Coordinates of C-alpha atoms in Angstrom, one line a residue:
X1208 CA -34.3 93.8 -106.3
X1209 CA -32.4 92.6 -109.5
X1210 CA -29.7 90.1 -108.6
X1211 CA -26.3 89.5 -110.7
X1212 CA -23.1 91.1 -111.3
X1213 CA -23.6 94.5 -113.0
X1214 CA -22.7 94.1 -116.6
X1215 CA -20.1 95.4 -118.5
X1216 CA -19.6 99.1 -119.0
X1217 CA -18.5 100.1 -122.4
X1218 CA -18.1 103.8 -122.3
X1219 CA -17.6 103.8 -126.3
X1220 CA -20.8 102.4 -127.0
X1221 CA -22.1 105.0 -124.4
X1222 CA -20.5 107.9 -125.8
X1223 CA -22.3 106.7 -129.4
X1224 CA -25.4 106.8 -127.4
X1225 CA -24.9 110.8 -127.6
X1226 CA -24.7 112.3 -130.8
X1227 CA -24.4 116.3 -129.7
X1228 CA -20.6 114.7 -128.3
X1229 CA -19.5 114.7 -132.2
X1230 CA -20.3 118.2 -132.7
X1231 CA -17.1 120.7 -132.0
X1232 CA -15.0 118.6 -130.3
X1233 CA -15.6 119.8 -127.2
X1234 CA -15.0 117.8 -123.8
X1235 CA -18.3 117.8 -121.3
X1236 CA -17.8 118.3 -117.5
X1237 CA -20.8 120.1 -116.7
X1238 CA -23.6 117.4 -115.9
X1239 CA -24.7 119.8 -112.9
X1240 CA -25.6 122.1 -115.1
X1241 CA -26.6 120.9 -118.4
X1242 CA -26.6 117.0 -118.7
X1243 CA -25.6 115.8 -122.5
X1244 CA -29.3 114.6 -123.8
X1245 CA -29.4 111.4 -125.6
X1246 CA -30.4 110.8 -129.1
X1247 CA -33.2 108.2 -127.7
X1248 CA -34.7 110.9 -125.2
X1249 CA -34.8 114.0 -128.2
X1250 CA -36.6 111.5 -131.0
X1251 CA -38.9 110.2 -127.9
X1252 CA -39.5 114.4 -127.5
X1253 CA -39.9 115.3 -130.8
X1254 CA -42.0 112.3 -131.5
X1255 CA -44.5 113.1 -128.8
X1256 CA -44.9 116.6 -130.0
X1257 CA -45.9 115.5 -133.5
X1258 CA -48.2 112.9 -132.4
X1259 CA -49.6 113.8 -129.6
X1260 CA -53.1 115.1 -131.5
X1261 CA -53.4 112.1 -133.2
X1262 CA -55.7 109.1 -131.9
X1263 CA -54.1 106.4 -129.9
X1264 CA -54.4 102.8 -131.8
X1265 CA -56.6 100.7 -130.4
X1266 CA -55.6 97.1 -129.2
X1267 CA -57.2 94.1 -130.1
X1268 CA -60.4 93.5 -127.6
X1269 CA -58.7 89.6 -127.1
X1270 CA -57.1 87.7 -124.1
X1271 CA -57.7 88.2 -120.7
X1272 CA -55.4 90.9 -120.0
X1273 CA -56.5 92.7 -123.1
X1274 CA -57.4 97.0 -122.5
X1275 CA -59.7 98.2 -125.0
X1276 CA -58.7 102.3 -125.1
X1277 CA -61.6 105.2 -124.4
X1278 CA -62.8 106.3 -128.1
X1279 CA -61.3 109.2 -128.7
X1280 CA -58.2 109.0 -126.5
X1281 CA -55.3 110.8 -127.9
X1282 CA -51.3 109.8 -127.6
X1283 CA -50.8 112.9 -125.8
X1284 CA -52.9 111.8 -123.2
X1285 CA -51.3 108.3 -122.7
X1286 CA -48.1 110.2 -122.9
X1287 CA -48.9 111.2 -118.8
X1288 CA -49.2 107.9 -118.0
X1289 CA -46.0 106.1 -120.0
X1290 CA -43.8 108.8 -117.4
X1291 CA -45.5 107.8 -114.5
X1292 CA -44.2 104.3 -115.5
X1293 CA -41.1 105.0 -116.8
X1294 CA -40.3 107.5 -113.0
X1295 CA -41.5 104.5 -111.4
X1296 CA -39.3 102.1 -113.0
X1297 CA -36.3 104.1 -112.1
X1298 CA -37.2 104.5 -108.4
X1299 CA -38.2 101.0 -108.0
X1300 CA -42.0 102.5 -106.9
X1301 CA -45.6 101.9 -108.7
X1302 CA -47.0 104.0 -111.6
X1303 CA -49.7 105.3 -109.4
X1304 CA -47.5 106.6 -106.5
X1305 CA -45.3 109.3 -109.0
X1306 CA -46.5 112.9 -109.5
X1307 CA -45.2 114.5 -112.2
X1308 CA -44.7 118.5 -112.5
X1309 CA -42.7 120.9 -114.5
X1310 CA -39.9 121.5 -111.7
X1311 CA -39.3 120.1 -108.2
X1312 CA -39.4 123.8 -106.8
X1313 CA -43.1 124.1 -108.2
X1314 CA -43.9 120.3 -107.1
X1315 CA -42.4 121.2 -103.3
X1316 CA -44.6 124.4 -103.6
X1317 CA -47.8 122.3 -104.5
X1318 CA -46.3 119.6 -101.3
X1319 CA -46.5 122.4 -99.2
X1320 CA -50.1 124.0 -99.7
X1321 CA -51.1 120.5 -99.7
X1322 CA -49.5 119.3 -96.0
X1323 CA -52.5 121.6 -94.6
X1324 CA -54.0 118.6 -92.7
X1325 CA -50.8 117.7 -91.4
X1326 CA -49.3 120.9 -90.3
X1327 CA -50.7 123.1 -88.3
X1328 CA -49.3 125.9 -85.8
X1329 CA -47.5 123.8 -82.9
X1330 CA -45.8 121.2 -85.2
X1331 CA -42.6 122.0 -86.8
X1332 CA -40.7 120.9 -90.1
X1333 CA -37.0 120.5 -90.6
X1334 CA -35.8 121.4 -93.3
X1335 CA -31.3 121.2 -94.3
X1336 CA -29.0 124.5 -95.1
X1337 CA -27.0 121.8 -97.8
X1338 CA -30.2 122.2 -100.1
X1339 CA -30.7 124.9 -102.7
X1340 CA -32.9 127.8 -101.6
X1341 CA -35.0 127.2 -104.3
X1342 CA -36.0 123.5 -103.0
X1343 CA -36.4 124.3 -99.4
X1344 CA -38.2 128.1 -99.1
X1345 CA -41.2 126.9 -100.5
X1346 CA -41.4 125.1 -96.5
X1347 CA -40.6 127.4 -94.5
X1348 CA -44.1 129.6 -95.9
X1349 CA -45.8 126.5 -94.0
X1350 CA -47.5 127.4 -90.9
X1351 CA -45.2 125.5 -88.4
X1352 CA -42.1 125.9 -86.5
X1353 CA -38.8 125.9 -89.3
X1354 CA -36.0 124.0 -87.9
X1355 CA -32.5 123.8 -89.8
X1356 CA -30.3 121.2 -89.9
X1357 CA -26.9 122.9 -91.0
X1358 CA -24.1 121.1 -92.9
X1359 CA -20.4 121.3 -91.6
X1360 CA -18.6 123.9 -93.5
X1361 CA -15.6 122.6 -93.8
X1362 CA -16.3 119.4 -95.5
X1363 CA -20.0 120.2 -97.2
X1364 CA -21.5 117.1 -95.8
X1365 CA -24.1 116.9 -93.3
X1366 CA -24.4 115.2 -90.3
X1367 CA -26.9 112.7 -89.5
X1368 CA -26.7 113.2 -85.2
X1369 CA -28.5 116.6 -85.5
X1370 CA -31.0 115.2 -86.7
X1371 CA -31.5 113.5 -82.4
X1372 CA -32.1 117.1 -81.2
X1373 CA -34.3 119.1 -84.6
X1374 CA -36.7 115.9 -84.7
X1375 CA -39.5 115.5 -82.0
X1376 CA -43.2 114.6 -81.8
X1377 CA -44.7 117.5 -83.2
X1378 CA -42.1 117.4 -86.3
X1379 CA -44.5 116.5 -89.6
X1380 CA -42.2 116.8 -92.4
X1381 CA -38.1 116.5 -92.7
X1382 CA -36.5 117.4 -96.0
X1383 CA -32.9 117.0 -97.4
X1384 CA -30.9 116.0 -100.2
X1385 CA -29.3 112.5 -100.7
X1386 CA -26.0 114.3 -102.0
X1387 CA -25.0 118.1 -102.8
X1388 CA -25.1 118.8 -106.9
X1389 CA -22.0 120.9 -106.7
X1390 CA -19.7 119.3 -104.1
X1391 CA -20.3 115.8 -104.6
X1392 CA -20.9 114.9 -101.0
X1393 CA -22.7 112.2 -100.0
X1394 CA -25.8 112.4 -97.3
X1395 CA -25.7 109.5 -95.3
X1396 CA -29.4 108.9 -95.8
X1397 CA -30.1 106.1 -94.3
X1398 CA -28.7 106.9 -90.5
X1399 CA -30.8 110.4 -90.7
X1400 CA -34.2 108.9 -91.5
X1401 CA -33.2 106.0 -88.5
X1402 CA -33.3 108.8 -86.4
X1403 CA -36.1 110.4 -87.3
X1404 CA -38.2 107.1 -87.4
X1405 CA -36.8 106.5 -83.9
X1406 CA -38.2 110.2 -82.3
X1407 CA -41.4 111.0 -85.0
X1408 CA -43.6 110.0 -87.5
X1409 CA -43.2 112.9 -90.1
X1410 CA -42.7 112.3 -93.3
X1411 CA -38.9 112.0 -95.0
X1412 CA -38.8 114.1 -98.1
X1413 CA -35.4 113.1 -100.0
X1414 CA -34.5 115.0 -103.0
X1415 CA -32.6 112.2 -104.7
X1416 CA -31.4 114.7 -108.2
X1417 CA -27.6 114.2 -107.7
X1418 CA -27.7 110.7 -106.9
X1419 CA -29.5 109.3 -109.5
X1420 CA -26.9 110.0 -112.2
X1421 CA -24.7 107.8 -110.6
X1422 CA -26.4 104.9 -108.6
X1423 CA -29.3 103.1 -108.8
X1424 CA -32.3 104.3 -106.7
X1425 CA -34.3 101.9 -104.7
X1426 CA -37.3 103.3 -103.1
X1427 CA -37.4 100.3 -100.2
X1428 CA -33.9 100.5 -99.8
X1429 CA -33.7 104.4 -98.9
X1430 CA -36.5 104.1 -96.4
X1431 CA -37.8 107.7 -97.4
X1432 CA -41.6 108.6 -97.8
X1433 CA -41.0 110.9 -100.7
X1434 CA -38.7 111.0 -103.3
X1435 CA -37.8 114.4 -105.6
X1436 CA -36.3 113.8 -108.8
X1437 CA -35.6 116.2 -111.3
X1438 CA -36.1 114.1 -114.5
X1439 CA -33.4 117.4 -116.8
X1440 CA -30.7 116.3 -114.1
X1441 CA -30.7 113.0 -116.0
X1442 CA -31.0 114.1 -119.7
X1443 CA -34.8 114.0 -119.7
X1444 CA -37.3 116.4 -120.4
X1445 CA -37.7 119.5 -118.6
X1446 CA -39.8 117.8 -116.1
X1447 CA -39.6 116.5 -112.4
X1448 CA -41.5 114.3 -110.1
X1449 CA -42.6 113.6 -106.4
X1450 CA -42.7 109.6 -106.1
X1451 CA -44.4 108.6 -103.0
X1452 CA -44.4 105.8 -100.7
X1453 CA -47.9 104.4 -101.1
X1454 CA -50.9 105.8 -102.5
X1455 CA -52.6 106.1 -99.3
X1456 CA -50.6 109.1 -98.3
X1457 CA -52.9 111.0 -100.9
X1458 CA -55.6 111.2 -98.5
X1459 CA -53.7 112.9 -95.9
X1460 CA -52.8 115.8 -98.3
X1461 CA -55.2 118.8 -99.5
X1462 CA -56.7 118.5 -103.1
X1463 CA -54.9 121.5 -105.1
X1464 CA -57.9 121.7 -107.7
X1465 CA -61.4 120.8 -107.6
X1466 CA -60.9 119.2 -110.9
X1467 CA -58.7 116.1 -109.6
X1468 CA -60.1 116.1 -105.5
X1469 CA -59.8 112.2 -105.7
X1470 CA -57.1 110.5 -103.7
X1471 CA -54.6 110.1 -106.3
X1472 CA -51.5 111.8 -107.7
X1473 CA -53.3 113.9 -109.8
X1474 CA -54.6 116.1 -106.9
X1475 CA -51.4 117.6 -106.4
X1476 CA -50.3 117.8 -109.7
X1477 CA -48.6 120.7 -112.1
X1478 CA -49.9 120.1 -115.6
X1479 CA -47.3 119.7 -118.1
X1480 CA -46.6 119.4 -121.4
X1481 CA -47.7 116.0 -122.9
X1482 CA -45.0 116.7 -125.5
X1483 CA -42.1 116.4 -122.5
X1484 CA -43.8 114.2 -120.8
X1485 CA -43.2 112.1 -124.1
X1486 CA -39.5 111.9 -123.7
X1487 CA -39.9 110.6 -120.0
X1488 CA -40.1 106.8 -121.4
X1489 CA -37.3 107.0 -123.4
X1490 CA -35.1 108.5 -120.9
X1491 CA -35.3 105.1 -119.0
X1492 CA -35.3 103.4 -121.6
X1493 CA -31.8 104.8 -122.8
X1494 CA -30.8 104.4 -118.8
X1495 CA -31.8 100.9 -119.2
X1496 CA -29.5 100.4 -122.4
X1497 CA -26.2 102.0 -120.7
X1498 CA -25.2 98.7 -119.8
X1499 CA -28.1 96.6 -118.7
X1500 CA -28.5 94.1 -121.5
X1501 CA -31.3 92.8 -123.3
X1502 CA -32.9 90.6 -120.6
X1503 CA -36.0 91.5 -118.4
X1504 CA -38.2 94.1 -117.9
X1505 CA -37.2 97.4 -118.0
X1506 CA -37.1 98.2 -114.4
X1507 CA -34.7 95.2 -114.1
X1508 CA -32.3 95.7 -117.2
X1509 CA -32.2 100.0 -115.6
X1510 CA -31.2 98.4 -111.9
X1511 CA -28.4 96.5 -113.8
X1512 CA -27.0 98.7 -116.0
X1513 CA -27.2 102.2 -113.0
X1514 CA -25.1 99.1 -111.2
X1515 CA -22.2 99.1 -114.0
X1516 CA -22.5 103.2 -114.0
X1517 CA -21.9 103.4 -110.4
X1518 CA -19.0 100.8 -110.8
X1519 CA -17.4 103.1 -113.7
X1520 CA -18.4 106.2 -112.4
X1521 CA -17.0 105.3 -108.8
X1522 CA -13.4 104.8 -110.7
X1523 CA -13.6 108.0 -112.6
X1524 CA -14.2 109.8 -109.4
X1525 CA -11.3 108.5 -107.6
X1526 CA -9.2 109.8 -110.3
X1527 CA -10.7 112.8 -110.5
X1528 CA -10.2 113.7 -106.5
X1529 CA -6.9 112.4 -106.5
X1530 CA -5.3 113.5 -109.2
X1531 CA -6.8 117.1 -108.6
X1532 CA -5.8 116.7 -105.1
X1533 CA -2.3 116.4 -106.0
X1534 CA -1.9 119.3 -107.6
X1535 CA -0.5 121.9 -104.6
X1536 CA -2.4 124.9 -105.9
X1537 CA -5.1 123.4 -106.4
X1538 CA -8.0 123.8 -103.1
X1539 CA -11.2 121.5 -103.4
X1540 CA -13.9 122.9 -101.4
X1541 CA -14.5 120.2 -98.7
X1542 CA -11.7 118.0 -99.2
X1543 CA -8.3 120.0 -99.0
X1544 CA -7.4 121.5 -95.9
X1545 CA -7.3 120.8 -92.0
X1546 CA -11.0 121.9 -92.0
X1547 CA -12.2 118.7 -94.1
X1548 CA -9.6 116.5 -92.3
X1549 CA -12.1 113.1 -92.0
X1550 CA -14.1 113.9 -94.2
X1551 CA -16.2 111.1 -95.8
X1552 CA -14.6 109.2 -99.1
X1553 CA -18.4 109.1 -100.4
X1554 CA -18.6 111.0 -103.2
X1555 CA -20.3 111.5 -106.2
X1556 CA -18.2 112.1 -109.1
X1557 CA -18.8 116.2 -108.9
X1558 CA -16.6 118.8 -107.4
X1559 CA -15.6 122.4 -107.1
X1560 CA -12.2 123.6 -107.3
X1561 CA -10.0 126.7 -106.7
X1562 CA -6.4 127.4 -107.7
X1563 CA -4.4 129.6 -105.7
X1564 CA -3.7 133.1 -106.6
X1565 CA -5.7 132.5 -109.9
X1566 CA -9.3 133.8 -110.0
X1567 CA -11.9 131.4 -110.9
X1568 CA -12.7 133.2 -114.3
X1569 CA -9.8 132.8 -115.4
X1570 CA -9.5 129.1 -114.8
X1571 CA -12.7 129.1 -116.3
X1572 CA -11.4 130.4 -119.5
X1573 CA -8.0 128.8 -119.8
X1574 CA -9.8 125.0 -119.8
X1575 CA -12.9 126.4 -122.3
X1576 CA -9.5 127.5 -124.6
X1577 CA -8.7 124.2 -124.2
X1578 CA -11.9 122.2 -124.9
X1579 CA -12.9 121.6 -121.7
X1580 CA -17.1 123.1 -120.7
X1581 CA -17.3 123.4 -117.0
X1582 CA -19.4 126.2 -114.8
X1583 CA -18.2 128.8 -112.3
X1584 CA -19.6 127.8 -109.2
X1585 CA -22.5 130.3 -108.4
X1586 CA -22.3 132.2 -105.2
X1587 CA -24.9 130.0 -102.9
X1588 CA -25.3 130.4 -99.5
X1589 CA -23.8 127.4 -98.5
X1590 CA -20.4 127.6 -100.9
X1591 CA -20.1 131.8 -99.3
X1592 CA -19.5 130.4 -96.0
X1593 CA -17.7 128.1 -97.0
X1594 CA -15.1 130.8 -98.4
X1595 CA -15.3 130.4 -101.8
X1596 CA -16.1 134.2 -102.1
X1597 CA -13.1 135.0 -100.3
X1598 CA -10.9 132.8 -102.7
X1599 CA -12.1 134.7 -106.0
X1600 CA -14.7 131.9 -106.7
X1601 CA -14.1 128.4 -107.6
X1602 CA -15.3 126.0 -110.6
X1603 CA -17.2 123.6 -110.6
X1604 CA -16.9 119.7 -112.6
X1605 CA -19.3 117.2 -113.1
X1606 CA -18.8 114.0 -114.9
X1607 CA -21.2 112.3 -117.0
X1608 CA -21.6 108.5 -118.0
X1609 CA -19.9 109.5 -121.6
X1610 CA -16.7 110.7 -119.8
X1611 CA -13.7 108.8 -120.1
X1612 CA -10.1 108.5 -118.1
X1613 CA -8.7 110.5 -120.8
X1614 CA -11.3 113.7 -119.9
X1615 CA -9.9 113.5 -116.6
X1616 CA -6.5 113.3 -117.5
X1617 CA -7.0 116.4 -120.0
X1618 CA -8.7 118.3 -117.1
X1619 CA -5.5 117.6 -114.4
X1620 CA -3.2 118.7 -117.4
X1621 CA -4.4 122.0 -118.1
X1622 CA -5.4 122.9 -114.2
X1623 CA -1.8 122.0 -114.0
X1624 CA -0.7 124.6 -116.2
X1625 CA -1.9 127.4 -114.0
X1626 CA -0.9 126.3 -110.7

């Protein structure tokens, strides 16, 4: 792991980093639903698409280390193997380990017809109530017992001492989130997979999405044996990618098509467009250039600078929960009220919010009059039981790394004017 201090964050540099922030004038607090995409990442895109018929340049046949390229070979096919890299450098993993797909719900669907050697009909999988539906149903079509580990509904999070009774000897796979894209809570990742190491062997599949945004993500340090990432959550390419723990695991897993049946990554994988996967190294490098100076590899300078984000983005989301907080009217779903009394001070910068006596629509529309984008929160299974239904809905913020103090203060000012 990179050591150091993190450098300096300079959120104006950032913001010029961003070139769709100059059009309109519009302020940005929708990162859960449509991240901001960098000028680096959209020229790596549009590059790729233009070149990706062409033939890849040769190197010179000298040195030890030297790679002389297949005649023939086309950019668009070294295109697959520059993302593999690039997902690899920012989940601290090897190249050969990532498997790239056009979504994680198609990925966890290709994990799942795959876990045929491993499941079978008296093992079990757990699988978490906090996650999307459209992450974890593609498990319970598996043919094994479904266990659920539920989150508590009054504070979103979810705890890690279920997870003593769901897991057992015949459990093969448990999958979760390492923090909720809409409420900001925090999984407390680490305690969970102790306990499942302690009572199983199955395989931890953590969907690391939300985090990633905001902290750096260190394979070793999570202690997972699968990491989801969906690479659009960070301003990449519609793409995503299952990064696993060591290649070996490949030969426990079903080949998907006759085509790829050797124990790599590419027997599980989704094709995809070589012209997205192009954008895939320029996304890390432009994560690398947030604040991570011009020293060392890439992998190093995109530890250092996720470091500095998490140091900023830490301070704009104690703003953003307090001064919201503050506001009497104002109810954040799984921080205000006895019901999230205790509950954990780990959180993402991301939240959803109600104002009393003031439908969520209409809150909606009074900060879009004012230049603020954010989202009504959609009606999910876990945000119904939490009561968000019953309230008239909520809305939903989510910072970015281009945000500033002064977005913050412009959100609390017009929220203010309604309650």
């Amino acid at each position: 792991m990179p050591q150091g201090l993190p450098a300096a964050y300079d959120v104006a540099a950032v913001r010029g980093l961003y070139t769709g922030l100059t059009e309109g004038g519009w302020t940005y607090l929708n990162a859960h639903a449509a991240p901001q995409v960098a000028e680096r990442v959209s020229a790596g895109v549009a590059r790729s698409f233009r070149m990706s018929t062409a033939v890849a340049v040769q190197e010179a046949s000298a040195g030890a280390h030297s790679a002389q390229l297949r005649p023939g070979l086309l950019e668009g096919d070294l295109a697959f193997e520059s993302a593999r890299r690039a997902v690899a450098d920012i989940c601290g993993a090897k190249a050969d380990t990532v498997v790239l797909g056009p979504s994680l719900p198609v990925l966890y669907q290709s994990l799942a017809r795959a876990l045929g050697p491993l499941v079978r009909r008296n093992s079990s999988v757990v699988l978490s109530k906090l996650d999307p539906p459209a992450l974890y149903s593609a498990f319970t079509e598996v043919d094994a017992e479904v266990r659920w580990a539920q989150p508590d509904l009054g504070t979103g999070e979810l705890p890690a001492f279920q997870y003593a009774e769901l897991v057992d000897g015949s459990t093969r796979l448990v999958s979760f989130s390492a923090a909720h894209e809409l409420l900001g809570t925090v999984t407390p990742t680490k305690e969970i997979i102790e306990k499942v190491r302690s009572r199983s062997r199955a395989w931890t599949l953590l969907d690391v999405t939300a985090l990633a945004p905001y902290r750096p993500i260190e394979f070793g340090d999570l202690g997972a044996d699968i990491l989801g990432l969906d690479l659009s959550q960070l301003g990449g390419p519609q793409m995503a990618a299952l990064v696993f723990r060591d290649t070996a695991m490949f030969r426990r897993l079903d080949a998907l098509s006759p085509v790829n049946s050797e124990h790599t990554a590419q027997k599980i994988e989704t094709p995809v467009s070589c012209g997205l996967a192009g954008g895939v190294g320029p996304l890390a490098d432009h994560l690398a250039s947030l604040a991570g100076g011009d020293r060392g590899s890439r992998r190093v300078r995109l530890h250092r600078s996720m470091e500095s984000t998490q140091t900023y983005m830490d301070e704009l989301a104690r703003d953003l929960y307090f001064y919201l907080d503050t506001l009497t009217a104002v109810h954040i779903i799984g921080v205000t009220g006895e019901a999230a009394a205790g509950a954990s001070e780990d959180r993402i910068p991301r939240l959803t919010f109600a104002v009393n006596g003031v439908p969520a629509a209409t809150v909606h529309q009074r900060l879009f009059d004012n230049g603020l984008v954010t989202t009504l929160a959609p009606s999910t299974p876990l945000l119904t039981e939490m009561g968000v239904d019953e309230i008239g809905g909520a809305v939903t913020v989510a910072l970015g790394p281009f945000n500033t103090y002064h977005d913050i203060e412009h959100l609390v000012r017009v929220v203010a004017s309604l309650a």
